[in-house]
Amino acid sequence: MSKPAKITVRDFDFYYGAAKVLHGITLDIPERQVTALIGPSGCGKSTFVRSINRMNDIIPEARGEGTIEIDGRNIYAGGTDVVALRRRVGMVFQKSNPFPKSIFENVAYGLRIGGVRNKRELHETVEKSLVRAALWDEVKDRLNASAFALSGGQQQRLCIARALAVDPEIVLMDEPASALDPIATTKIEELIWELKENYTIVIVTHNMQQAARVSDSTAFFMLGKLVEHGETKTIFMNPKEKLTEDYVTGRFG
Amino acid sequence: MHIQRHFDRDLEEIKDLLLRMGAMVEESIQQSIRALLDRDSAIAEEVIANDDRIDRMEVLIDQRVIELIAKMQPAAVDLRFVATAMKITPELERIADLAVDVCERVIELSREPQIKPLVQLPRLAEDAQRMVRQALDSFVRRDANLARQVIKEDDVVDQLTVDSFRSLLTYMLEDTRNISPAIRLTFIGKYFERMADGATNICEMVVYLVEGTIIKHAPPQPA
C-alpha cells in the first residue's frame, strides 16, 4: 500500500514576519497517491500546501525554514528555479479562476508561455489534458467558446486541465470542491481518483468526509503542528491520537 | 446523468466477497448432507476442517464494510446495502457452523448401528439447502419477491422438523437402545431447521435492502 515518498518534509517551520505558523512539520508524502490535509481553520494546512510549490514566496516577509525535498532535492535550497518548480508542482484553487479567454486558450496558456508554437502539439496536449480532466466530452465541440460559459464544476475541471497541460508531477489542490454542488463535487472526486494513477496529489479540505472518500493517507494539522499522519482508513477508523479522534468525530472545543 | 463512482467498485467487491462466502457455505451444507446420507465420516471431517476459511471470510468482509462506512459515508440504497452485508455475514457464518454440527453428529452416528432409513431428514436438509441458495440469489438479484417466497417456505421446513421428531420418538419408545442415535438425528433435524431460519433472516434483510421496509417480527401480510 505505502509507496515511496515523492515529497519529504523535515522540520519545516514557516513564518509570516514574526508569527510562526508552522512548527517543525515532518512528513513523507507518497508518490502517486492522494494525501489529504485536514484540520480546523487557521491550522496551517493551506500555508503548508502552498509551501510545496513556494506560492508563499509572493507574500512579503514570509519565509520557510527546514527542508522540503521533491525527489530528494530541497526546493528551498539557494538557486532553485521557482518557475521550473511550479511547472512540476501544479496547483488548483478553491475558486475556479479561468482566464478571460477561450476554453482552448486557457489550457494552452502554460504551453504557449513555455514556448510551444507547433499547432499540432498544442492541439494534442490540450485534448489530452481535457480528457484527463474528464471535461473533453463536454467541451470538444466548443473549444473556442469563452471559459466563462462553463458551469462552476466545469470551470474547476478546466483549471485542472490547465494545470495538467504543462505535465506536472505533483498537483496541489486547495479546497477544490468547496464551492461546488454535490454532483460537481462527485465528479471532481472521481477525477482525483483517476489522476493519482499519474500524479502525486495533495489536497487541502475542511470537508472531512471528502478527505475520507478521496485520499489514501491523511494528515491532521492543528495550531500549526502536524498531529497525526497515517493511512486514511486508520485516521477515520482508529486514530492513534486523542486529538485526531476528537476532530474526526466532531467533538472539538 | 449517471456518474460512475469508484465507490461502486468497492460495493461490487463486497458483493463478490459475500458471494464467495455464500458459495463456501453452500458447499459445506452440500457436503454435510452427503456425509449424513452416506454415513461418511471422512467427508464430515473435511467440512469441520474447512470451517476456518469461512470464519476468516466473515472477518474479512466485516473489515471491508467498516472501512467503506468510514471512508464513503454511504447513503440510501448504498447504506442499506452495507447494513445488509454486515447482517448477512454472521448469518452465513452461523449456517456454516450448523453444517459443522451436523458433521459432528454424523461422526458419532457412524459408530452406532443405523436405526432406520432416513425419510424426512433428507427432504428437510434439501429444503434448507435450497432456501439458503435462494436467499443468496435473492440478495444478488435484489429480488424481494424471491426473498418473500423463500420466507414462506420456512413453514414447510418447520413442519418437516416436527414430523421427523415424531417419527424418531416412536423409535425411542420402541427400544431404549435407539435413544442415543435418535437424539443425534433429532439434533440434526434441528440444525437443518436452523439453517432455514438463517436463510429466512437473510431474506428479510434482502426485502429491507430493496424496499427499505423492515419485515421481521411482523405478522405476514396477506398475499
PDB file of C-alpha atoms in Angstrom, chain B residues 16-31 53-54 57 92 129 132-133 136:
ATOM      1  CA  ASP B  16     -18.217 -10.603  -4.653  1.00  0.00           C
ATOM      2  CA  LEU B  17     -16.717 -11.466  -1.268  1.00  0.00           C
ATOM      3  CA  LEU B  18     -20.192 -12.234   0.094  1.00  0.00           C
ATOM      4  CA  LEU B  19     -20.889 -14.471  -2.875  1.00  0.00           C
ATOM      5  CA  ARG B  20     -17.633 -16.304  -2.362  1.00  0.00           C
ATOM      6  CA  MET B  21     -18.521 -16.810   1.276  1.00  0.00           C
ATOM      7  CA  GLY B  22     -22.005 -17.946   0.232  1.00  0.00           C
ATOM      8  CA  ALA B  23     -20.528 -20.498  -2.170  1.00  0.00           C
ATOM      9  CA  MET B  24     -18.293 -21.866   0.602  1.00  0.00           C
ATOM     10  CA  VAL B  25     -21.278 -22.177   2.938  1.00  0.00           C
ATOM     11  CA  GLU B  26     -23.387 -23.908   0.279  1.00  0.00           C
ATOM     12  CA  GLU B  27     -20.537 -26.348  -0.272  1.00  0.00           C
ATOM     13  CA  SER B  28     -20.431 -27.103   3.478  1.00  0.00           C
ATOM     14  CA  ILE B  29     -24.173 -27.763   3.569  1.00  0.00           C
ATOM     15  CA  GLN B  30     -23.966 -29.972   0.472  1.00  0.00           C
ATOM     16  CA  GLN B  31     -21.091 -31.957   1.978  1.00  0.00           C
ATOM     17  CA  ARG B  53     -11.870 -20.497   5.917  1.00  0.00           C
ATOM     18  CA  ILE B  54     -15.457 -19.373   6.299  1.00  0.00           C
ATOM     19  CA  MET B  57     -14.036 -14.694   5.313  1.00  0.00           C
ATOM     20  CA  LEU B  92     -23.824 -17.292   6.768  1.00  0.00           C
ATOM     21  CA  GLN B 129     -30.050 -26.078   1.390  1.00  0.00           C
ATOM     22  CA  VAL B 132     -30.001 -20.819   1.624  1.00  0.00           C
ATOM     23  CA  ARG B 133     -29.142 -20.859  -2.080  1.00  0.00           C
ATOM     24  CA  LEU B 136     -28.288 -15.664  -1.696  1.00  0.00           C
TER      25      LEU B 136
END
